[in-house]
């Protein structure tokens, strides 16, 4: 006996990836409903060898469904997640709406799977921000060994983090560089993204940081340890898929780089590719379509008593969004619902 699963936002980048991953990981699905907004009604999506037509989320009855994977943005989630939760359908939400709610667990299964039991307060579980998800997978096993005091992270985030509009804008602007007759002014981003980098993701806050940077701070504290100090600079780069991060870590205890590599190699969800030679590291292009979070360039920071540097790369549509949501569903099924 399997699960009755809903995917809301099934026509978007993340929603489609959720369907792919449910199939790839052979999640025990008895019945599947794919939902979209009225403007996308009837659009067909693929699930394995099946083709499904989207249903109108406004008219959908969540009663009798087990789990709903939401990839519809905060505004729509605010309207529909409580309806699903009230119908006893557990919502796993990819938006930022519930991440900082103390009554909603924020889960990365490799880090804090035990928190899954807190879902029952609201019948909702939050999926973290894409840039946070891959970072905490790398930080948690190191924190367990040597206790992290401070993290300084600079991100190199792909345009797929902005959805289809970001990917289209990079594609169209790149073509326009080679055909100057076609002018493609920025719409999704405040400046041209083609052949450029933009140190600005989400809105600016009063202290000069952006909301994306604030998210990384708040979510790392909630997922791993509220005592960890985090400072982030988040940058959009002209890459279609795959987020990269340069992470500097200060520990309370000394941690040798060789031991750190060994710890990471043995940790779930991580692949260490770290050869000190040309090409002996992973780039975002190479991580696309993979489940793993890749770690490279592990090295001691000689400016700190207990410091390490590392390079972290992952497919943001997978571990940063759809994969983590499906892993949460797997954990919920294994630990709580116990049907599949």
C-alpha atoms as one frame of an Amber mdcrd trajectory, in Angstrom:
protein
   0.000   0.000   0.000   1.466   3.334  -1.087   0.634   7.007  -0.796  -1.776
   9.395  -2.458   0.502  12.280  -3.443  -0.242  15.807  -4.654   2.284  17.960
  -6.506   1.173  21.601  -6.535   2.970  23.780  -9.069   3.651  20.796 -11.298
   4.332  22.864 -14.445   7.204  24.874 -12.936  10.901  23.950 -12.849  10.773
  22.624  -9.286   7.410  20.900  -9.684   8.574  19.000 -12.750  11.749  18.026
 -10.923   9.666  16.743  -7.996   7.845  14.431 -10.400  11.139  13.221 -11.885
  12.597  12.484  -8.460   9.495  10.720  -7.160   9.856   8.379 -10.142  13.661
   8.015  -9.958  13.631   7.167  -6.254  10.637   4.846  -6.717   8.601   6.595
  -4.055   5.584   4.372  -3.283   2.891   6.360  -5.103  -0.568   4.779  -5.316
  -2.220   7.825  -6.856  -0.840  11.156  -8.054  -2.581  14.502  -8.597  -0.763
  17.337 -10.364  -2.054  20.839  -9.700  -1.453  24.201 -11.325  -2.958  27.645
 -11.469  -5.940  28.247 -13.741  -3.748  29.754 -16.482  -1.804  26.469 -16.732
  -4.881  24.274 -16.443  -4.725  21.189 -18.653  -0.986  21.464 -19.290   0.497
  17.986 -19.538   3.403  16.831 -17.381   5.326  13.559 -17.318   5.593  11.054
 -14.500   7.676   8.102 -15.611   5.974   6.705 -18.705   2.684   8.402 -17.844
   1.377  11.753 -19.030  -0.837  13.630 -16.602  -3.047  16.684 -17.079  -2.903
  19.384 -14.444  -5.949  20.118 -12.322  -7.097  23.488 -11.014  -5.689  24.030
  -7.519  -8.609  26.367  -6.716 -11.113  23.541  -7.145  -9.060  20.693  -5.695
 -10.232  18.802  -2.600  -7.240  17.644  -0.496  -9.370  15.271   1.606  -8.062
  11.715   1.515  -4.640  12.662   0.149  -1.576  11.838   2.259   1.161  14.307
   1.257   1.188  17.487  -0.837   4.469  18.769  -2.257   4.068  22.524  -2.753
   6.137  24.495  -5.291   3.817  27.447  -5.881   5.379  30.440  -4.122   4.517
  32.101  -0.822   1.337  33.951  -1.851  -0.437  30.880  -3.209   0.924  28.710
  -0.393  -0.584  31.087   2.163  -3.996  30.404   0.623  -3.842  26.690  -0.134
  -1.483  25.105   2.428  -3.875  25.649   5.365  -6.684  24.074   3.303  -4.591
  20.976   2.628  -3.400  20.795   6.231  -6.957  21.101   7.548  -7.919  18.165
   5.314  -5.221  16.082   7.076  -2.929  16.159   4.032   0.642  16.896   5.190
   2.130  19.825   3.266   5.834  19.894   2.388   6.338  23.491   1.316   9.155
  24.746  -0.880   8.371  28.456  -0.385   9.795  30.659   2.366   6.401  31.202
   4.020   6.687  28.762   6.928  10.463  28.349   7.294  10.762  30.636  10.310
   7.537  29.589  12.030   8.496  27.955  15.366   5.590  25.524  14.982   6.781
  24.290  11.574   9.873  22.057  11.313  12.490  23.129   8.767  14.015  19.881
   7.594  17.137  18.717   5.782  16.996  14.955   6.403  20.785  14.511   6.532
  20.915  17.098   9.335  17.790  17.071  11.497  15.473  14.232  10.454  14.352
  13.800  14.081  12.564  17.160  13.885  10.054  15.603  11.468   7.739  14.694
  14.368   7.007  18.391  14.925   4.920  18.441  11.735   1.740  17.623  13.637
   1.379  21.107  15.141   0.271  22.534  11.776   0.478  19.540   9.392   3.136
  21.499   7.498   6.875  20.917   6.974   9.140  23.565   5.453  11.797  22.971
   2.825  14.840  25.278   3.229  16.225  27.831   0.827  18.257  26.273  -1.985
  21.550  27.874  -0.950  21.065  26.863   2.680  20.191  23.230   1.933  23.469
  22.264   0.321  25.558  24.224   2.836  24.066  22.618   5.953  24.560  19.128
   4.484  28.291  19.926   4.474  28.354  21.762   7.812  26.417  19.337  10.029
  28.916  16.437  10.203  31.789  18.870  10.761  29.817  20.645  13.483  29.172
  17.308  15.206  32.919  16.692  15.344  34.453  20.101  16.146  31.579  22.556
  16.883  31.284  25.421  14.401  31.594  28.945  15.803  31.339  31.027  12.614
  30.676  30.599   8.906  31.531  33.057   6.129  29.920  32.038   2.840  29.919
  33.569  -0.636  27.449  32.031  -3.050  27.487  31.735  -6.839  23.829  31.030
  -7.583  22.418  29.931 -10.923  19.535  31.625 -12.696  17.240  28.607 -12.320
  16.848  29.781  -8.731  14.657  32.522 -10.219  12.546  30.056 -12.180  11.928
  29.884 -15.913  12.022  33.683 -16.301  15.609  33.807 -15.056  16.717  31.026
 -17.370  14.973  32.643 -20.341  16.558  36.016 -19.579  20.081  34.575 -19.488
  19.459  32.651 -22.717  17.957  35.622 -24.566  20.583  38.114 -23.358  23.420
  35.727 -24.253  22.075  35.398 -27.801  21.687  39.168 -27.984  25.382  39.687
 -27.201  26.189  37.894 -30.460  23.367  39.569 -32.357  23.367  43.219 -31.209
  20.243  43.951 -33.270  18.207  42.245 -30.544  18.206  44.256 -27.335  17.057
  42.290 -24.265  16.809  44.664 -21.293  16.790  43.142 -17.794  13.387  42.269
 -16.346  13.884  39.410 -13.907  17.160  40.904 -12.657  18.116  44.526 -11.884
  21.082  44.369 -14.284  22.071  42.285 -17.300  22.956  38.739 -16.205  24.649
  37.543 -19.407  28.457  37.649 -19.011  27.975  39.360 -15.662  27.562  38.653
 -11.942  25.027  40.422  -9.741  25.636  40.717  -5.959  21.923  40.988  -5.243
  19.397  38.177  -4.638  15.937  38.993  -3.240  15.144  42.376  -1.655  17.468
  44.618   0.350  17.033  44.871   4.102  17.711  47.777   6.450  21.190  46.594
   7.452  22.331  46.392   3.806  22.073  42.619   3.520  19.630  41.000   1.121
  16.766  38.703   2.091  18.617  35.742   0.549  21.589  36.398   2.818  19.311
  36.724   5.827  17.653  33.417   4.928  20.976  31.594   4.994  21.725  32.974
   8.450  18.311  32.250   9.987  17.887  28.813   8.414  21.365  27.554   9.329
  20.682  28.488  12.940  17.293  26.738  12.926  18.519  23.575  11.209  21.899
  23.070  12.918  22.539  25.278  15.958  21.297  28.752  16.996  24.759  29.555
  18.391  26.477  29.442  14.983  27.360  32.870  13.604  26.812  33.145   9.850
  27.564  35.933   7.404  26.706  35.547   3.726  27.163  37.343   0.414  24.811
  35.961  -2.231  25.610  36.477  -5.909  23.684  35.579  -9.061  25.931  34.216
 -11.825  25.318  33.364 -15.511  24.952  29.610 -14.939  21.696  27.845 -15.815
  21.596  25.165 -13.091  23.769  24.473 -10.047  24.653  26.642  -7.058  28.237
  26.959  -5.831  29.492  28.219  -2.476  32.893  29.186  -1.096  32.624  28.450
   2.628  35.016  29.502   5.385  34.435  27.782   8.736  35.814  28.585  12.178
  35.569  25.784  14.773  35.840  25.694  18.536  38.186  22.692  18.280  40.973
  22.033  15.793  39.950  19.929  12.787  42.612  18.699  10.398  41.752  18.959
   6.700  42.415  15.245   6.140  40.052  14.279   8.948  37.469  16.734   7.577
  37.648  15.026   4.181  37.204  11.630   5.784  34.208  12.840   7.799  32.586
  14.311   4.703  33.232  11.177   2.633  31.397   9.094   5.218  28.453  11.499
   5.558  25.113  10.946   3.799  24.359  12.970   0.687  27.947  14.115   0.146
  30.473  13.284  -2.569  34.045  14.488  -2.018  36.005  15.221  -5.214  39.175
  16.927  -4.028  42.344  16.394  -6.041  44.966  19.118  -6.020  45.425  19.119
  -9.747  43.882  20.758 -12.802  40.204  19.832 -12.886  40.327  17.971  -9.567
  37.173  19.680  -8.277  33.492  19.859  -9.211  31.833  22.744 -11.036  28.085
  23.436 -11.248  27.833  22.128 -14.786  29.016  18.703 -13.630  26.546  18.416
 -10.750  23.383  18.887 -12.834  20.999  15.957 -12.487  22.860  14.448  -9.536
  21.474  13.856  -6.047  24.741  14.582  -4.221  26.179  17.702  -2.656  29.761
  17.861  -3.937  32.671  19.070  -1.804  36.049  20.146  -3.193  39.028  22.378
  -2.269  39.091  21.360   1.430  42.038  23.125   3.035  43.249  24.613   6.282
  42.764  28.358   6.822  46.128  29.541   8.137  44.663  32.870   9.307  42.599
  31.126  12.017  43.556  28.775  14.835  40.739  26.394  13.910  39.705  27.231
  10.352  38.845  25.402   7.150  37.887  26.456   3.629  35.857  24.375   1.224
  33.972  24.568  -2.081  30.399  23.236  -2.169  28.366  22.579  -5.346  24.899
  21.096  -5.863  22.027  21.005  -8.338  19.738  23.663  -6.834  16.621  22.236
  -8.476  17.365  18.913  -6.795  19.005  19.085  -3.358  18.133  22.765  -3.130
  14.445  22.131  -3.737  12.773  19.049  -5.226  15.090  16.325  -3.934  15.039
  17.633  -0.372  11.220  17.803  -0.485  10.986  14.178  -1.637  13.530  13.133
   1.005  11.313  14.812   3.608   8.350  12.830   2.254  10.401   9.629   2.484
  11.349  10.437   6.080   7.731  11.281   6.952   6.583   7.994   5.480   9.289
   5.955   7.193   9.062   7.610  10.626   5.390   8.592  10.914   2.887   7.528
   8.253   4.396   4.070   7.605   2.320   3.096   4.600   4.737   2.437   1.750
